[in-house]
Structure formats: structure tokens, C-alpha cells
């Protein structure tokens, strides 16, 4: 497949299929590489739009970083190429689509499924943090599901999807913002990997409850985040509630670290294969 392709990749190599979605900076199509039959997702970015958005450096940096990432729970960026007007990203195709659609349809996930997803997220984040890549903007809208039901974080950071029952907020939803990103002046720990732990707590809550813990009007959401003011419904098991409470901690340094998440009783109970 793609990774043993000659470097000269070009559009003619691909048979373009159905549209998979469209973002702020580009459209995505199902695609098949002609010689190998390899199925992937082709994201088309228009250089003019990137210029207007002032993000051409960001794309280059992202391609640089993401081309070297290889983890089963991180969506692959296999390669890229460009013509005079467009840049094409060759992305992994996730066979079971967007996680948020499954969550909306099922309303909320059973504890065993939520625990497996959070264990996979923790494994992906551990891998990314080891590579000093963080803030993957984790929320259901940015997670895809592979053909075997495994989840794949993807960097939708720049592609705000067209509204079709995605959270209707301006620059992405506030629900997942950690308190340190709401307080001005605390720029340093904005870039700490601890921000992902908070978002993981919000994600765990949303998987189990079906809505985000601080969901409210924008003003109220910010106020409730700043106070970690949320309550966990009684139908959530005590173990799951314990993990949520250890992630949604105002002080970034006091959030349960990724290693301990993988050993947490709620995760172990649902993820260790029956011996
Ligand atoms: C590693 O991933 C990415 C890397 C970079 C970028 C990106 O756009 N970077 C950017 C753009 C402009 C300015 C700066 C930076 C996007 C992604 N990933 C996606 O966009 C996921 C959905 S497209 C794929 C895909 C797969 N499998 C599916 N199954 C169903 C739908 C579907 C959709």
C-alpha cells in the first residue's frame, strides 16, 4: 500500500469516491489508490483558503508531526502531495465513521464500552504525550471508529465541520475547555499535557451520561468549569464516578496521570480480558 509507494504521489493515482465530510479548510473523499486498491480518505485543502486563514505553516508543521505518528488509536496521515492550487492529505479511512454519531444514536454508552473507549484514549494520549504532541482537541466530534470498533483520535483542529447536529457553538464547543484555558495569564500550563486529562474526564462523563458535565449557556458553562461545578447522576457506577472526579480536578497537577488511568479499577474491571 501507500507507504511503499514511490515518493511522487499525485491525484491520478487515486480513484475518488463519495464525500466523507467537509470542514472549514477542506473536503474529504473516500479514495482508492489504483495500483494497490488501498482504500483511504483524501482531504483536499485549497492553498488560497489556507493563505487567507494564515494556516499554511500550521499545515506543514502538522504534516511533519503526524506523518511520524503510528498508533492504532491515532488516525494515520500516510502522506501528502499538492498541485498548483491544492494540498492533498492522504488519511486513514475509519470504517465505522464518526463516534459522535454513534453516541447521539445510542444516547449514552454502556459502562463496558465507555471504559474500553477511555482505555484506548488513554493509550493514544500516552503515546502522543511521549512524542510531546498534546492537546488533540479531544471531544466526540474528533474521534472516529475503525472497522474493528476501535477508536481513532484525529486532528480535526482546523476543520470545523459543517453543522449537522454537531454542537452548535462558534469556534468549537466550550464544553471541553479545561479551567486553566479559561483563566487569562496562565498561558504556560495551557501547553501542559494536563489539559488532555481534563478533556478525557469530560469525555468519560459524556460517554456515560450522554451530555457534557458543564453543558449550559456559554456564560454559565465557563463559570461551572472554573468551579468544577458538576454532579454525576446516580446511575453511574461508583468506580466510573471516582475516575471522572479524579480527572475533573481544577489543579492540573492533581489530575490522575495517564498511567494510573490504565490501572484504575473501573478500567481494569472492563478491559482486562477474562483470565
Ligand atoms: C490525521 O488526521 C488529520 C490530519 C490533519 C488534518 C487537517 O485537516 N489539518 C489541517 C488542515 C488545515 C489547516 C491546518 C491543519 C485533518 C485530519 N483528520 C481529519 O480531518 C479527520 C476526518 S477526515 C478522514 C476520515 C476518515 N475516516 C472516516 N470515516 C468516516 C468519515 C471519515 C473521515
Coordinates of C-alpha atoms and ligand atoms in Angstrom, one line a residue:
X1 CA 0.0 0.0 0.0
X2 CA 0.8 3.7 0.3
X3 CA 3.8 3.6 2.5
X4 CA 5.8 1.7 -0.1
X5 CA 4.7 4.0 -2.9
X6 CA 7.3 6.0 -4.9
X7 CA 7.6 9.5 -3.5
X8 CA 5.9 11.0 -6.5
X9 CA 2.3 10.8 -5.3
X10 CA -0.3 12.5 -7.4
X11 CA -4.1 12.8 -7.8
X12 CA -4.2 10.5 -10.8
X13 CA -3.1 7.6 -8.5
X14 CA -6.5 7.8 -6.8
X15 CA -10.0 6.9 -7.8
X16 CA -12.2 9.4 -5.9
X17 CA -15.3 8.0 -4.2
X18 CA -18.1 9.5 -2.1
X19 CA -17.7 12.6 0.0
X20 CA -17.0 11.8 3.7
X21 CA -17.4 15.2 5.1
X22 CA -16.5 18.8 4.7
X23 CA -14.5 21.0 7.0
X24 CA -13.6 24.7 7.3
X25 CA -10.5 24.1 5.3
X26 CA -11.4 21.3 3.1
X27 CA -13.5 18.5 1.8
X28 CA -12.8 14.8 2.4
X29 CA -13.5 12.0 0.0
X30 CA -13.2 8.2 0.1
X31 CA -10.4 7.3 -2.2
X32 CA -8.8 4.2 -3.6
X33 CA -5.1 4.0 -4.7
X34 CA -5.3 2.5 -8.1
X35 CA -2.3 0.2 -8.2
X36 CA -2.8 -1.4 -4.8
X37 CA -6.6 -1.0 -4.3
X38 CA -5.7 0.6 -0.9
X39 CA -8.7 2.5 0.5
X40 CA -8.1 5.8 2.3
X41 CA -9.6 9.2 2.8
X42 CA -8.3 12.1 0.7
X43 CA -8.6 15.5 2.3
X44 CA -8.4 18.4 -0.2
X45 CA -7.2 21.8 1.1
X46 CA -7.2 24.8 -1.1
X47 CA -3.9 26.8 -0.8
X48 CA -5.8 30.1 -1.3
X49 CA -8.0 29.3 1.8
X50 CA -5.1 28.3 3.8
X51 CA -3.4 31.6 2.9
X52 CA -6.5 33.5 3.9
X53 CA -6.6 31.6 7.2
X54 CA -2.9 32.1 7.7
X55 CA -2.5 28.4 8.5
X56 CA -0.2 27.2 5.7
X57 CA 2.7 26.9 8.3
X58 CA 0.4 25.0 10.6
X59 CA -0.5 22.5 7.9
X60 CA 3.2 22.0 7.1
X61 CA 4.0 21.5 10.8
X62 CA 1.1 19.2 11.3
X63 CA 2.1 17.1 8.2
X64 CA 5.6 16.9 9.7
X65 CA 4.4 15.7 13.1
X66 CA 1.5 13.5 12.0
X67 CA 3.4 11.6 9.3
X68 CA 5.6 10.1 12.1
X69 CA 2.7 9.0 14.3
X70 CA 1.8 5.4 14.3
X71 CA -0.7 4.1 16.9
X72 CA -3.8 2.0 16.5
X73 CA -5.9 4.7 18.2
X74 CA -4.5 7.7 16.3
X75 CA -5.8 8.3 12.7
X76 CA -2.9 7.9 10.3
X77 CA -1.6 10.6 7.9
X78 CA 0.0 8.4 5.3
X79 CA 1.3 11.2 3.1
X80 CA 0.5 14.3 1.1
X81 CA 1.0 15.9 -2.3
X82 CA -0.1 19.1 -4.0
X83 CA -0.9 20.6 -7.3
X84 CA -0.8 24.3 -8.2
X85 CA -4.0 25.1 -6.2
X86 CA -4.5 22.4 -3.7
X87 CA -2.8 20.3 -1.0
X88 CA -4.0 16.7 -0.6
X89 CA -3.7 14.8 2.7
X90 CA -3.8 11.0 2.4
X91 CA -5.6 9.9 5.6
X92 CA -6.6 6.6 7.1
X93 CA -10.2 5.7 6.4
X94 CA -12.1 4.7 9.6
X95 CA -14.6 2.1 8.6
X96 CA -17.2 2.8 11.2
X97 CA -17.3 6.6 10.9
X98 CA -17.7 9.3 13.4
X99 CA -18.0 8.4 17.1
X100 CA -20.3 11.3 17.9
X101 CA -22.9 9.9 15.6
X102 CA -22.9 6.6 17.5
X103 CA -23.2 8.5 20.8
X104 CA -26.1 10.6 19.6
X105 CA -27.9 7.5 18.3
X106 CA -27.3 5.4 21.4
X107 CA -27.7 8.4 23.7
X108 CA -25.1 7.0 26.0
X109 CA -22.7 4.1 26.1
X110 CA -22.9 1.1 28.5
X111 CA -20.1 1.2 31.1
X112 CA -18.1 -1.7 29.5
X113 CA -18.0 0.2 26.1
X114 CA -17.2 3.6 27.7
X115 CA -14.4 2.0 29.7
X116 CA -12.8 0.4 26.6
X117 CA -13.0 3.6 24.7
X118 CA -11.4 5.6 27.6
X119 CA -8.7 2.9 27.9
X120 CA -7.9 3.4 24.2
X121 CA -8.0 7.1 24.5
X122 CA -5.5 6.9 27.5
X123 CA -3.2 4.6 25.4
X124 CA -3.4 7.1 22.5
X125 CA -2.7 10.1 24.7
X126 CA 0.2 8.3 26.4
X127 CA 1.7 7.6 23.0
X128 CA 1.2 11.2 21.9
X129 CA 2.5 12.8 25.1
X130 CA 5.6 10.6 24.8
X131 CA 6.1 12.3 21.4
X132 CA 5.4 15.7 23.0
X133 CA 2.2 16.0 21.0
X134 CA -0.7 17.1 23.0
X135 CA -4.0 19.0 23.0
X136 CA -5.5 16.9 20.4
X137 CA -8.7 18.7 21.0
X138 CA -10.4 15.5 22.2
X139 CA -14.2 15.5 22.1
X140 CA -16.6 13.1 20.4
X141 CA -16.6 15.1 17.2
X142 CA -12.9 14.5 16.8
X143 CA -13.0 10.7 17.3
X144 CA -13.5 8.1 14.5
X145 CA -14.3 4.4 14.8
X146 CA -12.2 1.8 13.0
X147 CA -13.6 -1.3 11.3
X148 CA -13.0 -3.4 14.5
X149 CA -14.8 -0.9 16.7
X150 CA -11.5 0.6 18.0
X151 CA -11.4 4.4 18.3
X152 CA -9.1 6.8 16.5
X153 CA -8.2 10.3 17.6
X154 CA -8.0 12.6 14.6
X155 CA -6.8 16.1 14.4
X156 CA -9.8 18.0 13.3
X157 CA -8.3 21.0 14.9
X158 CA -8.6 23.1 11.8
X159 CA -11.6 21.6 10.1
X160 CA -14.7 22.8 11.7
X161 CA -17.3 20.5 10.2
X162 CA -20.5 21.7 8.6
X163 CA -23.3 21.9 11.2
X164 CA -25.3 18.7 11.1
X165 CA -26.3 18.2 14.8
X166 CA -22.8 18.8 15.9
X167 CA -22.6 21.1 18.9
X168 CA -23.7 24.5 17.5
X169 CA -21.1 26.7 19.0
X170 CA -18.8 29.2 17.3
X171 CA -15.2 28.1 17.4
X172 CA -15.8 24.6 18.7
X173 CA -17.7 23.9 21.9
X174 CA -16.7 25.3 25.3
X175 CA -17.7 22.1 27.0
X176 CA -14.3 20.6 26.7
X177 CA -12.2 23.6 27.8
X178 CA -10.1 23.0 30.9
X179 CA -10.3 25.7 33.6
X180 CA -6.7 26.8 33.0
X181 CA -7.6 27.7 29.4
X182 CA -10.4 30.0 30.7
X183 CA -8.1 31.9 33.1
X184 CA -6.1 34.6 31.3
X185 CA -2.4 34.7 32.1
X186 CA -2.0 31.0 32.8
X187 CA -0.6 30.5 29.3
X188 CA 2.2 28.3 30.5
X189 CA 0.0 25.5 31.7
X190 CA -2.1 25.9 28.6
X191 CA 0.6 24.0 26.9
X192 CA 0.8 21.3 29.5
X193 CA -0.4 17.8 28.6
X194 CA -2.6 18.0 31.7
X195 CA -5.2 19.8 29.5
X196 CA -5.9 16.5 27.8
X197 CA -6.6 14.8 31.2
X198 CA -9.4 17.3 31.9
X199 CA -10.9 16.7 28.4
X200 CA -10.7 13.0 29.0
X201 CA -12.8 13.5 32.1
X202 CA -15.4 15.4 30.2
X203 CA -15.3 12.7 27.5
X204 CA -15.8 9.9 30.1
X205 CA -18.8 11.8 31.6
X206 CA -20.3 12.4 28.2
X207 CA -19.9 8.8 27.2
X208 CA -21.7 7.6 30.3
X209 CA -24.3 10.4 30.8
X210 CA -25.0 11.4 27.1
X211 CA -24.3 15.1 27.7
X212 CA -21.2 17.1 28.8
X213 CA -20.8 17.8 32.6
X214 CA -20.8 21.6 32.3
X215 CA -23.3 21.9 29.4
X216 CA -25.2 25.2 29.9
X217 CA -25.3 28.6 28.3
X218 CA -21.8 29.8 27.3
X219 CA -21.5 32.1 30.3
X220 CA -22.7 29.5 32.8
X221 CA -20.5 26.8 31.2
X222 CA -17.4 28.9 31.8
X223 CA -18.5 29.6 35.3
X224 CA -19.2 26.0 36.1
X225 CA -15.9 24.8 34.5
X226 CA -14.0 27.4 36.6
X227 CA -15.5 25.9 39.7
X228 CA -15.5 22.3 38.5
X229 CA -19.2 22.5 39.4
X230 CA -20.9 19.3 38.1
X231 CA -22.7 16.4 39.5
X232 CA -22.6 12.7 38.4
X233 CA -26.1 11.1 38.1
X234 CA -26.7 8.1 40.4
X235 CA -27.0 5.6 37.5
X236 CA -23.2 6.0 37.0
X237 CA -21.3 3.3 38.9
X238 CA -19.1 4.5 41.9
X239 CA -15.9 3.3 40.1
X240 CA -16.7 5.4 37.0
X241 CA -17.7 8.4 39.2
X242 CA -14.4 8.0 41.0
X243 CA -12.4 8.2 37.7
X244 CA -14.4 11.3 36.5
X245 CA -13.8 13.0 39.8
X246 CA -10.1 12.3 39.6
X247 CA -9.8 13.8 36.1
X248 CA -12.1 16.9 36.5
X249 CA -9.8 18.5 39.1
X250 CA -9.1 22.2 38.9
X251 CA -5.4 22.0 39.7
X252 CA -3.8 20.4 36.6
X253 CA -1.0 18.9 38.7
X254 CA -3.6 17.0 40.8
X255 CA -5.3 15.2 37.9
X256 CA -4.8 11.4 37.8
X257 CA -1.9 10.7 35.4
X258 CA -2.4 8.5 32.3
X259 CA -0.5 5.5 33.8
X260 CA -2.9 5.4 36.7
X261 CA -6.0 5.6 34.5
X262 CA -5.0 2.3 32.8
X263 CA -4.7 0.7 36.3
X264 CA -8.0 2.3 37.6
X265 CA -10.5 -0.2 39.0
X266 CA -13.2 0.9 36.5
X267 CA -10.9 0.4 33.5
X268 CA -9.4 -2.9 34.8
X269 CA -12.9 -4.3 35.5
X270 CA -14.0 -3.8 31.9
X271 CA -10.8 -4.1 29.9
X272 CA -8.8 -6.9 31.3
X273 CA -9.6 -10.0 29.2
X274 CA -11.1 -12.7 31.4
X275 CA -8.0 -14.6 32.6
Ligands
LIG1 C1 -4.7 12.6 10.9 O1 -5.9 13.3 10.5 C2 -5.8 14.6 10.1 C3 -4.7 15.4 10.0 C4 -4.7 16.7 9.6 C5 -6.0 17.3 9.3 C6 -6.1 18.7 8.8 O2 -7.2 19.0 8.3 N1 -5.1 19.5 9.1 C7 -5.1 20.9 8.8 C8 -6.0 21.4 7.8 C9 -5.9 22.8 7.6 C10 -5.1 23.6 8.3 C11 -4.3 23.1 9.3 C12 -4.3 21.7 9.5 C13 -7.1 16.5 9.5 C14 -7.1 15.2 9.9 N2 -8.2 14.4 10.1 C15 -9.4 14.7 9.7 O3 -9.8 15.7 9.1 C16 -10.4 13.6 10.1 C17 -11.6 13.4 9.2 S1 -11.2 13.1 7.5 C18 -10.8 11.4 7.5 C19 -11.9 10.4 7.7 C20 -11.5 9.1 7.8 N3 -12.4 8.2 8.1 C21 -13.7 8.5 8.0 N4 -14.8 7.7 8.2 C22 -15.9 8.4 8.1 C23 -15.6 9.7 7.9 C24 -14.2 9.8 7.8 C25 -13.2 10.8 7.6

